[in-house]
CSV table of C-alpha atoms in Angstrom, one decimal:
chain,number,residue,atom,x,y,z
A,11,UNK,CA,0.0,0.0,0.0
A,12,UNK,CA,1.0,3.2,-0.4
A,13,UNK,CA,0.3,5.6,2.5
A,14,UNK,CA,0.5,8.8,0.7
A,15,UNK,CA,-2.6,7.7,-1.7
A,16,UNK,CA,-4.4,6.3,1.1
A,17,UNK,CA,-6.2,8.6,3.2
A,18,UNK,CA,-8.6,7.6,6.0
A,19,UNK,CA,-11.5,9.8,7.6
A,20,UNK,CA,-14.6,9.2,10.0
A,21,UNK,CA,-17.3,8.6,8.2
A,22,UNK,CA,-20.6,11.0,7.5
A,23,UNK,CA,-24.4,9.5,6.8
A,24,UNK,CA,-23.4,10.2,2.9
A,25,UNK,CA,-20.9,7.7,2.8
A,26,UNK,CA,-23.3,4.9,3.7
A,27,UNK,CA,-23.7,3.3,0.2
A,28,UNK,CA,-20.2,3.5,0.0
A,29,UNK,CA,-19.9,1.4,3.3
A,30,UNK,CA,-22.6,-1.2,2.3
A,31,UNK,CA,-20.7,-1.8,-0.6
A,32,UNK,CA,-17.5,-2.3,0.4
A,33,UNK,CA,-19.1,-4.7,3.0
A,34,UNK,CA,-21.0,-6.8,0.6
A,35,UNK,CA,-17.6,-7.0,-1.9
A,36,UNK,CA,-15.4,-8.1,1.4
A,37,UNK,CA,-17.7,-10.6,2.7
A,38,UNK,CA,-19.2,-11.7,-0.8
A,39,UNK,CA,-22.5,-11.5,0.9
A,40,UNK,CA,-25.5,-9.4,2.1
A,41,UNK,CA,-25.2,-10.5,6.0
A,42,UNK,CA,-22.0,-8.1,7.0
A,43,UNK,CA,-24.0,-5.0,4.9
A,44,UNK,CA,-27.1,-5.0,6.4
A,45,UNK,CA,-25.2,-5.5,10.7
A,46,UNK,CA,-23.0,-2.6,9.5
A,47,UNK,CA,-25.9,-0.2,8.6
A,48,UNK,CA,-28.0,-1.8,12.0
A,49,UNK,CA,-25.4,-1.1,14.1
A,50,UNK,CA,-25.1,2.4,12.2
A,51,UNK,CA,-27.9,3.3,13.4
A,52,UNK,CA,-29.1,1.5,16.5
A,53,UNK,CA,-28.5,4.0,19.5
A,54,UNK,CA,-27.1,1.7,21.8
A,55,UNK,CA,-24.1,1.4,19.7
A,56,UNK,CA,-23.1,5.0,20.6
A,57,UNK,CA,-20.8,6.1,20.9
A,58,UNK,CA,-18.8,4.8,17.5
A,59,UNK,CA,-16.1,5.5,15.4
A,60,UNK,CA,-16.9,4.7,11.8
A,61,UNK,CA,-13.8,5.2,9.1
A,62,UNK,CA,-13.7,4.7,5.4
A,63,UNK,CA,-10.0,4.5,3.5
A,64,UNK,CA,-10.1,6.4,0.4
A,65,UNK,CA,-7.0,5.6,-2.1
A,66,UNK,CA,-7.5,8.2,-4.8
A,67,UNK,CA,-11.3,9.5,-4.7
A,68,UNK,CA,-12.4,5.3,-4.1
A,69,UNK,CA,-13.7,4.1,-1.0
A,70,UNK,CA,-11.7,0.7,-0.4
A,71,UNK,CA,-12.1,0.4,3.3
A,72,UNK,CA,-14.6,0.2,6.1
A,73,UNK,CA,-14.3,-0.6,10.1
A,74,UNK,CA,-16.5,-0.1,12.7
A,75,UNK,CA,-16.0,0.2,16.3
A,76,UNK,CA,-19.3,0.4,18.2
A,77,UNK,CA,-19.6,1.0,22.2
A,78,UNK,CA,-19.6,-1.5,24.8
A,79,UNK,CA,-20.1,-2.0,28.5
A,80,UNK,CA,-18.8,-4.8,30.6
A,81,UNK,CA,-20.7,-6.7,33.5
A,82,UNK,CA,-21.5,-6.4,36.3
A,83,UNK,CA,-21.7,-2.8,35.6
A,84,UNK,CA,-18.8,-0.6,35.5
A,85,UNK,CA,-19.4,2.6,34.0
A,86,UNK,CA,-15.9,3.9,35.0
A,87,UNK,CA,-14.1,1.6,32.1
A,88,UNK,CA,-14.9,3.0,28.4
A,89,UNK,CA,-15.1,0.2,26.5
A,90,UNK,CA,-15.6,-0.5,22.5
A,91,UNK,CA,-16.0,-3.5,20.1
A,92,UNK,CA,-14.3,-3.8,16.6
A,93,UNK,CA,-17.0,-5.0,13.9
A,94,UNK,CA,-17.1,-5.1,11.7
A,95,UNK,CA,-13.6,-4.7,9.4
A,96,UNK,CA,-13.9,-4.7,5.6
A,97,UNK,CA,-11.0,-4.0,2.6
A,98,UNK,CA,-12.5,-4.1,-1.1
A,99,UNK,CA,-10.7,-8.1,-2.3
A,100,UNK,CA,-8.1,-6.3,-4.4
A,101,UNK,CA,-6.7,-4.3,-2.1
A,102,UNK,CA,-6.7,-6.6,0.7
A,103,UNK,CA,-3.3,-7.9,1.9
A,104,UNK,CA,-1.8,-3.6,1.1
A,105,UNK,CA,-2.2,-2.9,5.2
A,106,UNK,CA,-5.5,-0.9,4.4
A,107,UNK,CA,-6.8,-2.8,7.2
A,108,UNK,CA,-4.3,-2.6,9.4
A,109,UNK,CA,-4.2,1.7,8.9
A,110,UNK,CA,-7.9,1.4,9.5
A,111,UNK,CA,-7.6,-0.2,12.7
A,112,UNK,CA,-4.1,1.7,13.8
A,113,UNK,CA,-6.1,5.2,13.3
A,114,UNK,CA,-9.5,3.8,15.0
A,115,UNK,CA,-7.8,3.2,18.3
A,116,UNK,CA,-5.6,6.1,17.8
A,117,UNK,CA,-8.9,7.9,18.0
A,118,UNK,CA,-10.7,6.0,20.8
A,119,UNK,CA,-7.8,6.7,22.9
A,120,UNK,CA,-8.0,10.2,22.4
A,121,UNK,CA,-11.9,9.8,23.1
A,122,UNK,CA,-11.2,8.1,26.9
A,123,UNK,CA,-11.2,4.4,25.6
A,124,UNK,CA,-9.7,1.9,27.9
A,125,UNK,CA,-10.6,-1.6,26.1
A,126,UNK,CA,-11.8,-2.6,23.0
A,127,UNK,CA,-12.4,-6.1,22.1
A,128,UNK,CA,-12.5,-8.1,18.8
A,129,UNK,CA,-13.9,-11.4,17.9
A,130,UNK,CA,-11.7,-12.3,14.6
A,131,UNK,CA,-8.8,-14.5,13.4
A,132,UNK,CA,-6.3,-14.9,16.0
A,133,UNK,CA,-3.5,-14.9,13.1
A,134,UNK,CA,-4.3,-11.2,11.9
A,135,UNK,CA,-5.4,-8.7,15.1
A,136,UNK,CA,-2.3,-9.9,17.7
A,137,UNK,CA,-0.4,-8.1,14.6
A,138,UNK,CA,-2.1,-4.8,15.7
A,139,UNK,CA,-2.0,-5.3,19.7
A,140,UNK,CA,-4.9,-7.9,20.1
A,141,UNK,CA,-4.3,-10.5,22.6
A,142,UNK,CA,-7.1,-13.5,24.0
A,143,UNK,CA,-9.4,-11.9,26.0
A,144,UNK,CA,-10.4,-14.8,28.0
A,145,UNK,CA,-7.5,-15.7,29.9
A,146,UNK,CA,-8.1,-11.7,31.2
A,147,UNK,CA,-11.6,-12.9,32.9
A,148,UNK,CA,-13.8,-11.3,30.4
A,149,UNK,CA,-15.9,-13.3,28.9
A,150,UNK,CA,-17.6,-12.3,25.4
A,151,UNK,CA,-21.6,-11.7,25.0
A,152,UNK,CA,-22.2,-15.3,24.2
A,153,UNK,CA,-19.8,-18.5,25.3
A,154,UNK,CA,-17.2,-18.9,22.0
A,155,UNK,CA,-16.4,-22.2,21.4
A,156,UNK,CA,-13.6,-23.8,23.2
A,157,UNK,CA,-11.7,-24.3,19.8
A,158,UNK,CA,-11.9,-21.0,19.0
A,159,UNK,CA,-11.1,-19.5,22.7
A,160,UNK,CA,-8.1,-17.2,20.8
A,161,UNK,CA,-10.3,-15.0,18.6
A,162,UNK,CA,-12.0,-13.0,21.7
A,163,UNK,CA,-8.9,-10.6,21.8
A,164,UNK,CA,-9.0,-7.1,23.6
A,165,UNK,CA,-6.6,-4.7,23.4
A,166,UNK,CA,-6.0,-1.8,26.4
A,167,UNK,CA,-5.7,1.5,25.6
A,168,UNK,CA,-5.5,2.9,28.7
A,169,UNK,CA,-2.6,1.1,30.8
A,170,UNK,CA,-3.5,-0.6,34.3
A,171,UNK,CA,-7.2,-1.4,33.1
A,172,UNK,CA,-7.0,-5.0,32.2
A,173,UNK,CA,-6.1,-7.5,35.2
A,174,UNK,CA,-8.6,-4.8,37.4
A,175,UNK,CA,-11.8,-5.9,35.7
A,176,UNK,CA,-13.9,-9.3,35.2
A,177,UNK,CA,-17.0,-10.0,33.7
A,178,UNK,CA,-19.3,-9.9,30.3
A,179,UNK,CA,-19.7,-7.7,27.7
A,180,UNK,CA,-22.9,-6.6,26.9
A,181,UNK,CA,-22.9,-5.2,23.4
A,182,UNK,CA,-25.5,-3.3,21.2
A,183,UNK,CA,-28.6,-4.7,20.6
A,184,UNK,CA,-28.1,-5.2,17.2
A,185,UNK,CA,-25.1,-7.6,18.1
A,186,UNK,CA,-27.0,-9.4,20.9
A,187,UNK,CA,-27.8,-12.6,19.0
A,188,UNK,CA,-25.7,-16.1,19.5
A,189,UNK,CA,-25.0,-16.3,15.6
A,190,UNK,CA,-22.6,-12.9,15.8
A,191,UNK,CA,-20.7,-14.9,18.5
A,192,UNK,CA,-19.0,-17.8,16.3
A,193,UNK,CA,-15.8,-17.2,14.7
């Protein structure tokens, strides 16, 4: 990839055809379109960080980070969930992704994040700072699979937070159903 044609920015209600097409060309299907535009407008996703990656004047990039709590309740720890994360095919494999995800968190930390969690392929996020989020005694919305305990990662952007908080994550209603929760 190169950076200097790439250019990333939050995302406005105008680029939402942009985003449901980039999501339907990743995923080769109309299932990751229609969560991302639920979860772009379900209020209990709020606060989120949306960002499209422009190379030229294309859209070839999409992530999503949508708000999270854990449980039992602890409004004191800021907490956010990446879903979903989407590179048009041909440009997959340039690091779009990974500059998607780099500036997300870059902005969530600025915005009082402390975690943010991920349920993906344990072989891509640990390359950007993911690590198994069981082992830290928080358990994802719905139980994952014991085979695929490595792809609940979190990630702490705020130093001290993780080993001082147990529980569940609750996450926004439009993710609250078992069949987001299998890897």
């Amino acid at each position: 990839m190169s950076e200097q044609h790439v250019t990333i920015r939050e995302t406005t209600d105008e680029d939402l055809e942009n985003i449901l097409e980039i999501e339907r060309l990743a995923f080769g299907e109309e299932d990751e379109a229609e969560l991302t535009k639920n979860l772009l407008h379900d209020p209990t996703a709020e606060p989120r960080v949306s960002l499209l990656a422009w190379e030229n004047d294309r859209p070839v990039g999409h992530v999503l980070f949508t708000a999270v709590r854990l449980n039992p309740d602890r409004p004191e720890i800021v907490c956010s969930e990446l879903a979903p994360l989407a590179v048009l095919p041909e440009k997959q494999k340039q690091e779009i992704g990974g500059a998607l995800i780099r500036k997300g968190l870059e902005i969530l930390k600025e915005r009082g994040t402390d975690l943010v969690f991920v349920l993906g392929h344990p072989s891509y996020y640990p390359r950007h700072g993911f690590h198994p989020s069981g082992v830290q005694g928080i358990d994802a919305p719905y139980p994952i699979p014991a085979k695929d305990a490595d792809a609940w990662m979190v990630q702490e952007l705020r130093s001290g937070v993780l080993g001082s908080v147990q529980g569940k994550v609750v996450c926004a209603k439009t993710l609250d159903r078992p069949e987001y929760w299998r890897e």
